[in-house]
PDB file of C-alpha atoms in Angstrom:
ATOM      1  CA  UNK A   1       0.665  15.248 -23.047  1.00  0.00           C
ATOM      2  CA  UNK A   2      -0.894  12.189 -23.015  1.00  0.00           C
ATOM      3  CA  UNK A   3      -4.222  11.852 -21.271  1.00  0.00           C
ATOM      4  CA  UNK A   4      -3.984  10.057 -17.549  1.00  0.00           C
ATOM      5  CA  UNK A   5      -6.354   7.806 -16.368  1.00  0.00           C
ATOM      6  CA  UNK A   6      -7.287   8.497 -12.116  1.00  0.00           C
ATOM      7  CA  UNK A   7      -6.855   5.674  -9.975  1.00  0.00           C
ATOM      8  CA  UNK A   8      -8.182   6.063  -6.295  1.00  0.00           C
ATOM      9  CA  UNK A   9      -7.506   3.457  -4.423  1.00  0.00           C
ATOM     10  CA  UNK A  10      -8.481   2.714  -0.551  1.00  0.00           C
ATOM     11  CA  UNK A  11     -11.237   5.294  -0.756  1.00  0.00           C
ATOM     12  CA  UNK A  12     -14.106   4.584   1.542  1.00  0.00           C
ATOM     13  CA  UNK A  13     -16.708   6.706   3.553  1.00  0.00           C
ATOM     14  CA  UNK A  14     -15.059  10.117   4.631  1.00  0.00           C
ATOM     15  CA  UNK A  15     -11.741   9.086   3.437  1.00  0.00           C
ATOM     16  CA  UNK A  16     -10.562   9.886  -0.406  1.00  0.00           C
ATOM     17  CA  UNK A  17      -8.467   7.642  -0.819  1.00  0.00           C
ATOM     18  CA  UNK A  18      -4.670   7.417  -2.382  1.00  0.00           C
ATOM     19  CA  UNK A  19      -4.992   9.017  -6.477  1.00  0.00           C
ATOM     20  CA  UNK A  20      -2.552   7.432  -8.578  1.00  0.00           C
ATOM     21  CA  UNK A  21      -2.523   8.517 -12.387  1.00  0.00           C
ATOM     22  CA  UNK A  22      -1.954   5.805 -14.740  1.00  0.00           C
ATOM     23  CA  UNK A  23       0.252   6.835 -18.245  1.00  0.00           C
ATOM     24  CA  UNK A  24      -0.173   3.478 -20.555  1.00  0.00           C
ATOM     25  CA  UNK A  25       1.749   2.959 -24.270  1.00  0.00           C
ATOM     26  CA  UNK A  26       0.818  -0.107 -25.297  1.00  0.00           C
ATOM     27  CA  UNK A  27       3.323  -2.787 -26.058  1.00  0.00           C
ATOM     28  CA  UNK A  28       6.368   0.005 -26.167  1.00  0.00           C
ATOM     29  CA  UNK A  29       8.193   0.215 -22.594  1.00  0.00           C
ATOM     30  CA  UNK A  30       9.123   3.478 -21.104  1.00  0.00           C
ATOM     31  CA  UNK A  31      12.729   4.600 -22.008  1.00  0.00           C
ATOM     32  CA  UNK A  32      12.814   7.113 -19.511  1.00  0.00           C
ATOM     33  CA  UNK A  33      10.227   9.833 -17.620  1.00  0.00           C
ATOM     34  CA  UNK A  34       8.973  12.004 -20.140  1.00  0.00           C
ATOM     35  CA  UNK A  35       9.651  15.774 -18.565  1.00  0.00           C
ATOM     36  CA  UNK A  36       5.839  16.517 -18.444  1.00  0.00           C
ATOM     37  CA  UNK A  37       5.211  13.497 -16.474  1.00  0.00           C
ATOM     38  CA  UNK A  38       8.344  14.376 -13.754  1.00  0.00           C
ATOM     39  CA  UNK A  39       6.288  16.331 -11.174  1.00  0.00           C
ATOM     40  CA  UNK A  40       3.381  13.970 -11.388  1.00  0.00           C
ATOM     41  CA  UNK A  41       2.457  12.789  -7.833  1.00  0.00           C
ATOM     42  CA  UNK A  42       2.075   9.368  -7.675  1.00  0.00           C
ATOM     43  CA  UNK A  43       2.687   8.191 -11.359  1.00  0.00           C
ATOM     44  CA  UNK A  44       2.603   4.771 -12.845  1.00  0.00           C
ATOM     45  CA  UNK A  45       4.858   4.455 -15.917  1.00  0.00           C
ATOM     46  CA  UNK A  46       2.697   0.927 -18.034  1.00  0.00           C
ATOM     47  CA  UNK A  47       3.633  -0.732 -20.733  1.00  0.00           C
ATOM     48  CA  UNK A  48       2.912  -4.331 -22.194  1.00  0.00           C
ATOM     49  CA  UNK A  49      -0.174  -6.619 -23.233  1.00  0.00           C
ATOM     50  CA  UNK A  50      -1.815  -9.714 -21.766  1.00  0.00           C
ATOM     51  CA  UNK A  51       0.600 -11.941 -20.167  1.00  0.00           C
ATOM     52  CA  UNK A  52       3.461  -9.655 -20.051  1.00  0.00           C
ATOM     53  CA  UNK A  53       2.811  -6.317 -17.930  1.00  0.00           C
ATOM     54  CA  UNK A  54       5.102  -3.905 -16.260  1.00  0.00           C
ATOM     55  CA  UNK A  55       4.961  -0.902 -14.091  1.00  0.00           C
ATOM     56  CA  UNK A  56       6.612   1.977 -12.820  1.00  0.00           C
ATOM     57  CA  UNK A  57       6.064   3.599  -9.844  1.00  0.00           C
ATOM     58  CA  UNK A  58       7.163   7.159  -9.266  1.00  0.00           C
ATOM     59  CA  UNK A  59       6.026  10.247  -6.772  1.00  0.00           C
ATOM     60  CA  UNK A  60       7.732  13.397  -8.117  1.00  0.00           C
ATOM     61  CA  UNK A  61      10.011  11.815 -10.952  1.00  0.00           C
ATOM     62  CA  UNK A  62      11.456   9.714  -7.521  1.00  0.00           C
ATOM     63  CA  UNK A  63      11.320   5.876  -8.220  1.00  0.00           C
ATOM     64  CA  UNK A  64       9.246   4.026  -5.730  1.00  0.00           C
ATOM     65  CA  UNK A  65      10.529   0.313  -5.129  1.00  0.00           C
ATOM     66  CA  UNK A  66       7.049  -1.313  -3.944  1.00  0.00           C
ATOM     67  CA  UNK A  67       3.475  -0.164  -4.190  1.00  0.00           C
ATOM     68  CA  UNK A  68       0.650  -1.721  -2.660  1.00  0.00           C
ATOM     69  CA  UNK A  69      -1.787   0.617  -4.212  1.00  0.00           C
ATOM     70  CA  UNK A  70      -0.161   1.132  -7.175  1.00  0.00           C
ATOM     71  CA  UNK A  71      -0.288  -2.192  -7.773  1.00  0.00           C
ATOM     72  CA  UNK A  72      -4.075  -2.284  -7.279  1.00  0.00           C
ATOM     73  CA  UNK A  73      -4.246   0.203  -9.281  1.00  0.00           C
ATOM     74  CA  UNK A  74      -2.923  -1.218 -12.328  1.00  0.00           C
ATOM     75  CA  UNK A  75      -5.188  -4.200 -11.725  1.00  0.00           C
ATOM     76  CA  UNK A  76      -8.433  -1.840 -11.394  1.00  0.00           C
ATOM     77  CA  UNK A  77      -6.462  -0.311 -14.819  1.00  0.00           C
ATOM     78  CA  UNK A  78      -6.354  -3.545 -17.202  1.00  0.00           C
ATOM     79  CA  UNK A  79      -9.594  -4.941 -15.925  1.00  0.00           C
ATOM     80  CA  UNK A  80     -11.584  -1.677 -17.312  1.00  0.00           C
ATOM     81  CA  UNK A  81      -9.396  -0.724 -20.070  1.00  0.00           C
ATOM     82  CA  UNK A  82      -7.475  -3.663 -21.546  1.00  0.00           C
ATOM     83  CA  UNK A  83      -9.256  -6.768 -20.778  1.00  0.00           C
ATOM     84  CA  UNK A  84     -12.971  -7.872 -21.763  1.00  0.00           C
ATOM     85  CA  UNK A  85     -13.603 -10.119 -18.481  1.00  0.00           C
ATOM     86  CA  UNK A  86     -11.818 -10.562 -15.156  1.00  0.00           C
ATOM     87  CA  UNK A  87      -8.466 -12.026 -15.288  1.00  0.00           C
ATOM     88  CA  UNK A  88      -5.118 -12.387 -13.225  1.00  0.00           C
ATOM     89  CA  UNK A  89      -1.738 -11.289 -14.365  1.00  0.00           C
ATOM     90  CA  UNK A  90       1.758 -11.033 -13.919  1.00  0.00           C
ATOM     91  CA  UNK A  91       3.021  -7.825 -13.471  1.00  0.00           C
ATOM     92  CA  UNK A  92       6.482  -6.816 -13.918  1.00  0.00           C
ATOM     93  CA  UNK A  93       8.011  -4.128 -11.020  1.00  0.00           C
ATOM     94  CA  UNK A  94      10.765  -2.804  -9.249  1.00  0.00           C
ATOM     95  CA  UNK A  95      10.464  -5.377  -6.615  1.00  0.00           C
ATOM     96  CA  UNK A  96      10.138  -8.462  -9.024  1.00  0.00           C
ATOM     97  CA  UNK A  97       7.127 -10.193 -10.172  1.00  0.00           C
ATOM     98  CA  UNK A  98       3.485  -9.461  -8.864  1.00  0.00           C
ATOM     99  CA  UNK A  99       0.790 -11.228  -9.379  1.00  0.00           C
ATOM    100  CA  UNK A 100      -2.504  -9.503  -9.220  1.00  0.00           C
ATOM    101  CA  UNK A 101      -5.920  -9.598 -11.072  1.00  0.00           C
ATOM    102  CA  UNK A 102      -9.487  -8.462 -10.851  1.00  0.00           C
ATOM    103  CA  UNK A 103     -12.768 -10.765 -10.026  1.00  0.00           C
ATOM    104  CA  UNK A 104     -16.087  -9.626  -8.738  1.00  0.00           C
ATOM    105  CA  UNK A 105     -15.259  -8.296  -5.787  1.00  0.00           C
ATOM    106  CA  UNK A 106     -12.637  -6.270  -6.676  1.00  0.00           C
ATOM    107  CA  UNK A 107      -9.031  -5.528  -7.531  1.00  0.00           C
ATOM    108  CA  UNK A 108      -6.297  -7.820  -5.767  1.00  0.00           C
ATOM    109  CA  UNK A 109      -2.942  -8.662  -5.509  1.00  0.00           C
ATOM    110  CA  UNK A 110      -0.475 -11.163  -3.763  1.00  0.00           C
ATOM    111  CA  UNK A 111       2.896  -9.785  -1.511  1.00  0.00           C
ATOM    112  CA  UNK A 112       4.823 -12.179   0.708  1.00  0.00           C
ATOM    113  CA  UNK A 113       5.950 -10.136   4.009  1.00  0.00           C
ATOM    114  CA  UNK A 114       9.042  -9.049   4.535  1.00  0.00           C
ATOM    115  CA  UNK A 115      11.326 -10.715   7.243  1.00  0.00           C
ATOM    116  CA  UNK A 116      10.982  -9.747  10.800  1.00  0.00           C
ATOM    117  CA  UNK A 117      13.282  -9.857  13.670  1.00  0.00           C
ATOM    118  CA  UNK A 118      12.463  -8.136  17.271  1.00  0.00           C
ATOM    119  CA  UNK A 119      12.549  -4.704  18.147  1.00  0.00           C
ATOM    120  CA  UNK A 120      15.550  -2.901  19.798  1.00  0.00           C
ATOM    121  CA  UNK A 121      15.431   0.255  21.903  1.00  0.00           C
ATOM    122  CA  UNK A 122      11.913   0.140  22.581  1.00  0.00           C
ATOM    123  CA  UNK A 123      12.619   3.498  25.013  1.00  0.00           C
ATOM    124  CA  UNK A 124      13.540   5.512  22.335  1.00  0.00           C
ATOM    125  CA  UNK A 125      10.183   4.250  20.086  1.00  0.00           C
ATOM    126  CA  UNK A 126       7.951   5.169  22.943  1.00  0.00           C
ATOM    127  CA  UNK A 127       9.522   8.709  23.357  1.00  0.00           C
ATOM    128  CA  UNK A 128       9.173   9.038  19.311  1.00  0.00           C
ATOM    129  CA  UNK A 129       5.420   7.885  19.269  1.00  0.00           C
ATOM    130  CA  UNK A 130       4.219   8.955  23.133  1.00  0.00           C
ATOM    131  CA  UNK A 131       2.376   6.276  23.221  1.00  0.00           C
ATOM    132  CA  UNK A 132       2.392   3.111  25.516  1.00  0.00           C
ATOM    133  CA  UNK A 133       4.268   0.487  23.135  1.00  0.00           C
ATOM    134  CA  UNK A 134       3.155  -3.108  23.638  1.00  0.00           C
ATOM    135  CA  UNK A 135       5.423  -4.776  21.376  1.00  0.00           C
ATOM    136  CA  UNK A 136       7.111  -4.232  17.625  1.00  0.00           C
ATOM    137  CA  UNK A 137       9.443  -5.663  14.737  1.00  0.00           C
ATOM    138  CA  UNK A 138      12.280  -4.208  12.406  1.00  0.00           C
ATOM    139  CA  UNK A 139      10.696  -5.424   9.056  1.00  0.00           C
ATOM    140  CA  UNK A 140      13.189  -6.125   6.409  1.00  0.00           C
ATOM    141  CA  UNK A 141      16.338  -4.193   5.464  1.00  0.00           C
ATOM    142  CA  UNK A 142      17.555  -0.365   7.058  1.00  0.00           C
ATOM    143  CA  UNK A 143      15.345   1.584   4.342  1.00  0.00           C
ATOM    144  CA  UNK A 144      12.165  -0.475   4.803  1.00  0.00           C
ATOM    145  CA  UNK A 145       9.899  -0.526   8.075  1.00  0.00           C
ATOM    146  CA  UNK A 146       9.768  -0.298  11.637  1.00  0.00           C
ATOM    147  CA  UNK A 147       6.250  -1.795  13.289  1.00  0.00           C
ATOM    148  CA  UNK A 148       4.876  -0.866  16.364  1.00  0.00           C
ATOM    149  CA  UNK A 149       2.020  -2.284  18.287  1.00  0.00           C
ATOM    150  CA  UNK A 150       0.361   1.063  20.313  1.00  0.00           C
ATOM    151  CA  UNK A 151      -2.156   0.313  23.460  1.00  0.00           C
ATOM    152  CA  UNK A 152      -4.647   3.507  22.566  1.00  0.00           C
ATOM    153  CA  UNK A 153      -6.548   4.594  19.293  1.00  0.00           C
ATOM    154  CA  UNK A 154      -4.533   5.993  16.297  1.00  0.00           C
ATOM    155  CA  UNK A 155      -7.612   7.817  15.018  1.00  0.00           C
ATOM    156  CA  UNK A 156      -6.193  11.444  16.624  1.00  0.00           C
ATOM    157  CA  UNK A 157      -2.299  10.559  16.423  1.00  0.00           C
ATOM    158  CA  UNK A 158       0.110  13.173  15.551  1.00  0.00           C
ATOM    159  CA  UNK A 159       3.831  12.091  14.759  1.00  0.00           C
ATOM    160  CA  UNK A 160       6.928  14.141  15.350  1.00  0.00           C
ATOM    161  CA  UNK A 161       8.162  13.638  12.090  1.00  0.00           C
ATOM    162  CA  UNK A 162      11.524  15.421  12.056  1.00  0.00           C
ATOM    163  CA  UNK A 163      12.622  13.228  15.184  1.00  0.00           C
ATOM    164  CA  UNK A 164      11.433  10.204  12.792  1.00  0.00           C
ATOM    165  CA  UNK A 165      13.465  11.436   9.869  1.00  0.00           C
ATOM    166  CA  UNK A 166      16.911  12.562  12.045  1.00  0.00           C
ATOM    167  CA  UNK A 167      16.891   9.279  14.077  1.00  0.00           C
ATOM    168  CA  UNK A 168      15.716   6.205  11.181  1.00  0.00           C
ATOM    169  CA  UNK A 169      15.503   5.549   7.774  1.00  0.00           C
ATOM    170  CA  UNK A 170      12.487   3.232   8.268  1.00  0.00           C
ATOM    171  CA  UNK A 171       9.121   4.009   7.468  1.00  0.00           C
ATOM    172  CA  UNK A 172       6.514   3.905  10.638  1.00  0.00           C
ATOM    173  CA  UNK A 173       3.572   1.429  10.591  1.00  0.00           C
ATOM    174  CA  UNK A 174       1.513   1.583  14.104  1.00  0.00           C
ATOM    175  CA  UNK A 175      -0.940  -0.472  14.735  1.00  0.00           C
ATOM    176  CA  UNK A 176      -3.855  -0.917  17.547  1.00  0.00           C
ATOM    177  CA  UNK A 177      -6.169  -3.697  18.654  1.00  0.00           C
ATOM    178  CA  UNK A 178      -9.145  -2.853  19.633  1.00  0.00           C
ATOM    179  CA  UNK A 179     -11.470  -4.207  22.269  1.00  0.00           C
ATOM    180  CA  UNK A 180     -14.207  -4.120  19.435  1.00  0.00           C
ATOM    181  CA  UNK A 181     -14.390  -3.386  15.890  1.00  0.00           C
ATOM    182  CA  UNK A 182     -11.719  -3.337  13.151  1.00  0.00           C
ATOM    183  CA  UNK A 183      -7.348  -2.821  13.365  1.00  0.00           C
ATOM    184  CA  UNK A 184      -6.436   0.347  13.133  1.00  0.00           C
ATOM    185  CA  UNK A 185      -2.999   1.588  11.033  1.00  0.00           C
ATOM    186  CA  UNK A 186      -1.112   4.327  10.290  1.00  0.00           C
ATOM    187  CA  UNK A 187       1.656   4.553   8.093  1.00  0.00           C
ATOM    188  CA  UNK A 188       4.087   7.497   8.179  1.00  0.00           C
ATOM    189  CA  UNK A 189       6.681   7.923   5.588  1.00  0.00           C
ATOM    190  CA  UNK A 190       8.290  11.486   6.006  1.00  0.00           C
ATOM    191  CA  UNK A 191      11.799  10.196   4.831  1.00  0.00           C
ATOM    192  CA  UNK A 192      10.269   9.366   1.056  1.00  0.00           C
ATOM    193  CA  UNK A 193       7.770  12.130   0.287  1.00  0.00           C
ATOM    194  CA  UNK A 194       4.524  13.510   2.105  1.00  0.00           C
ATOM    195  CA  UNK A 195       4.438  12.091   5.775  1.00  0.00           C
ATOM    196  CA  UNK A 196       1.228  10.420   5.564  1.00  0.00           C
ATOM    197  CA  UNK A 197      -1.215   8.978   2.962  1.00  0.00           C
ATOM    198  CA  UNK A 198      -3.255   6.216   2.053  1.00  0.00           C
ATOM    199  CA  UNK A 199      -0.615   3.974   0.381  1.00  0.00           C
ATOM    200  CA  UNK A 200      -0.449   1.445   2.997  1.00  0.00           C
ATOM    201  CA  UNK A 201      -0.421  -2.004   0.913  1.00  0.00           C
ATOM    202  CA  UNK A 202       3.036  -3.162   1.628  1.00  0.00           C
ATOM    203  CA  UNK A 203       2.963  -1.427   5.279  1.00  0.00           C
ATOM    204  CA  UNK A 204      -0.390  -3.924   5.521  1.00  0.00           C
ATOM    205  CA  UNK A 205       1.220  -6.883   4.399  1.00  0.00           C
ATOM    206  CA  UNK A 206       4.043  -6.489   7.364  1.00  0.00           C
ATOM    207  CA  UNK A 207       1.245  -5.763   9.744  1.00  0.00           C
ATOM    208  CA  UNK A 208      -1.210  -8.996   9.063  1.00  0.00           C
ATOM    209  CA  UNK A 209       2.433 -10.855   9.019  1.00  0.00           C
ATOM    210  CA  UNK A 210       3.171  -9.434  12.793  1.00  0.00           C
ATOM    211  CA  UNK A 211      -0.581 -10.055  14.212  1.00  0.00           C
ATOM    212  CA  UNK A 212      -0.697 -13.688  13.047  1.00  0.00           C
ATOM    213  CA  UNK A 213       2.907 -14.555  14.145  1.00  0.00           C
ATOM    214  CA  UNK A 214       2.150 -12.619  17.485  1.00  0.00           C
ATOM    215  CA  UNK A 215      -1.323 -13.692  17.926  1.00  0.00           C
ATOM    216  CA  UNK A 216      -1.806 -17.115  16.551  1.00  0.00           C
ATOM    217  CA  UNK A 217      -4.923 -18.008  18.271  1.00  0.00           C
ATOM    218  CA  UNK A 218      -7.151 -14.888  17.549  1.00  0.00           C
ATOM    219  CA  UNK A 219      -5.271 -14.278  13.656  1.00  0.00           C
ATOM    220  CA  UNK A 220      -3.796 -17.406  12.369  1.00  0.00           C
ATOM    221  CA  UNK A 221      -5.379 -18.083   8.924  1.00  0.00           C
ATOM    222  CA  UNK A 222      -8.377 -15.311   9.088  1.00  0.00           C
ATOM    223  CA  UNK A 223      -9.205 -13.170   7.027  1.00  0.00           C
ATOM    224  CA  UNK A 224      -8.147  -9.505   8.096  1.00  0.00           C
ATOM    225  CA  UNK A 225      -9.909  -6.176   7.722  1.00  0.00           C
ATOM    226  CA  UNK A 226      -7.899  -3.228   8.803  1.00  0.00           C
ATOM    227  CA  UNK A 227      -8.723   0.572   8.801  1.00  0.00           C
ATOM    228  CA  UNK A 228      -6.456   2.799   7.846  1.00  0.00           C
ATOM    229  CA  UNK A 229      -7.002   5.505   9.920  1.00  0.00           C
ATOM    230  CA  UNK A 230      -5.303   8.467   8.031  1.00  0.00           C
ATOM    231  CA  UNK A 231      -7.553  11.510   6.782  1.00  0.00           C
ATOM    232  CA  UNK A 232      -7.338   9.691   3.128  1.00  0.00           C
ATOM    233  CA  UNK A 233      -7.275   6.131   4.255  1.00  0.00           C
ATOM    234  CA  UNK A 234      -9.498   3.265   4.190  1.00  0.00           C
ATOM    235  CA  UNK A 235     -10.047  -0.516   4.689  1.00  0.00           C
ATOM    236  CA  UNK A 236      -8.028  -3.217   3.807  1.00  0.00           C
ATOM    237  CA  UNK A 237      -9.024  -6.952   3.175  1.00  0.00           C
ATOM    238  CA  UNK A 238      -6.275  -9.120   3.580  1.00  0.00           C
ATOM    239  CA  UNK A 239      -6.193 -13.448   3.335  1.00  0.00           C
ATOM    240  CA  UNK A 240      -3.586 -15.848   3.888  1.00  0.00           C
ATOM    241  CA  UNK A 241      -2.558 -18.433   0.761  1.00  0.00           C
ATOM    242  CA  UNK A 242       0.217 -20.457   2.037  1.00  0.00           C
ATOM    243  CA  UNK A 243       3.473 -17.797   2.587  1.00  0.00           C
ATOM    244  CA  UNK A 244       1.598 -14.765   0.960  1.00  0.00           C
ATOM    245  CA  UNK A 245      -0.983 -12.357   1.537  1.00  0.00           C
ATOM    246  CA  UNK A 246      -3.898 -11.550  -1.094  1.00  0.00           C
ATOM    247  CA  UNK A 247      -4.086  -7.644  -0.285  1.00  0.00           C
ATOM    248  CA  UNK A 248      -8.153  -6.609  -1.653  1.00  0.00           C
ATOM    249  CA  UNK A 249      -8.619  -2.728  -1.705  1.00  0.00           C
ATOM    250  CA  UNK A 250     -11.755  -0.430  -3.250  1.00  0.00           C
ATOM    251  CA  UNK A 251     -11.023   0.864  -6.535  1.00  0.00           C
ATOM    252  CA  UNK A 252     -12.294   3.821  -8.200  1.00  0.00           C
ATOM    253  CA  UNK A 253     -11.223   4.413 -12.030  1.00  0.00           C
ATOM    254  CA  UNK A 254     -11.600   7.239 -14.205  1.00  0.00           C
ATOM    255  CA  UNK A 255     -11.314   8.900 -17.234  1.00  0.00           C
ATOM    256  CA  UNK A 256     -12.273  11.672 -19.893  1.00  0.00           C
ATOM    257  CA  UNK A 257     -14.968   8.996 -21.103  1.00  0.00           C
ATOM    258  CA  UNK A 258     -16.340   8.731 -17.869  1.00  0.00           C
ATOM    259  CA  UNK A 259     -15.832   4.947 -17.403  1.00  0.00           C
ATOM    260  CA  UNK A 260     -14.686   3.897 -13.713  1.00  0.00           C
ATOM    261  CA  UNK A 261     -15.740   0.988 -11.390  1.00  0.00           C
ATOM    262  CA  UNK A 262     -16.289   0.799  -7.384  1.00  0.00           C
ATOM    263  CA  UNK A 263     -14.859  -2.512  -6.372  1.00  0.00           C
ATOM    264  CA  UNK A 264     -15.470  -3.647  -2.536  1.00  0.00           C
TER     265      UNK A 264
END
């Protein structure tokens, strides 16, 4: 079996972090998952050179369309192992062409948010979450995400995921404002594998989208840090260039040699 190179990504004080393990063959794409590789949690299938990347991203032999930290991962990846200085690339995924790279403050990529349209039954949303909902979106198709904004702190919410999974096919991003201090998010997922972790990239993207559509005046074009407030989770650095976000994210790298790099 072919050694794996570590890939923690979103780490940050008390919070580990979402590990993704990075299998790499050079210029020779993946045919297939190799049967050793199948139960491998959060797996990134890499192939290519310089110019001409692609990716894979699996949880349990399951394909995953889109991958925030997966794709932050395979930046952290080529900068340490397949480039001599920092560079940006185009990767090749699922979801179509990423473009993502690695300068001194650490590993980055681009994502344009999905489309958003307004929220119907908010009712049966505020039973689900038992929280008092301000407002929330539908973002993109059936099988992609549901947003709502919450009125209290996510730091010590529980979700009733079997209701989640019975009622909607949508992934759950919540999010909070704050008096003071950073966003919070949380990012639930019980339809597609564990119900919570750290890979919140994508779910970030839809959030920043929401704020600054909803909130002009106090979000427009800033520059947005948002803590993910799972047990694993950490903080997020997003931007605005023109119709996409740059999503930043701390990166830690390893392998049996011991190399690995702290970005952020």
């Amino acid at each position: 079996m072919q050694e794996l190179c570590t890939a923690d990504v979103f780490y940050g004080p008390k919070a580990s972090g979402n590990r993704h393990y990075i299998a790499y063959r050079g210029a020779s794409a993946w045919s297939d998952v190799p049967k050793e590789y199948q139960q491998v949690p959060n797996l990134i299938l890499m192939s290519g050179e310089p110019g001409a990347f692609k990716a894979e991203f699996l949880n349990g032999g399951r394909p995953v369309q889109r991958c925030g930290s997966g794709n932050l991962a395979v930046a952290a990846f080529i900068n340490d192992q397949l480039t001599d200085s920092p560079s940006n690339e185009l990767l090749l995924t699922p979801a179509g062409k990423v473009k993502l790279g690695f300068d001194h403050r650490s590993a980055y990529y681009f994502d344009k948010p999905l489309a958003q349209r307004p929220l119907r039954n908010l009712g049966f949303w505020r039973r689900l979450v038992r929280q008092p909902v301000i407002n929330g979106c539908y973002c993109g198709g059936r099988n992609d995400y549901v947003l709502l904004e919450v009125g209290q702190s996510l730091t010590k919410f529980k979700l009733n995921s079997g209701v989640l999974c019975r009622f909607s096919q949508r992934a759950l991003i919540l999010v909070y404002r704050p008096p003071s201090g950073e966003l919070q998010l949380r990012y639930f997922a019980p339809q597609y594998g564990p119900a919570e972790d750290a890979a919140t990239g994508s779910a970030s993207v839809q959030a920043v989208a929401y704020l600054r559509r909803q909130y002009p005046q106090y979000y427009g074009h800033q520059r947005i840090v948002i803590k993910q407030c799972s047990p694993a989770g950490g903080w997020l650095y997003l931007k605005r260039y023109r119709q996409y976000e740059l999503v930043r994210g701390r990166t830690n790298l390893a392998m049996k040699t011991g190399r690995s790099f702290y970005g952020i």
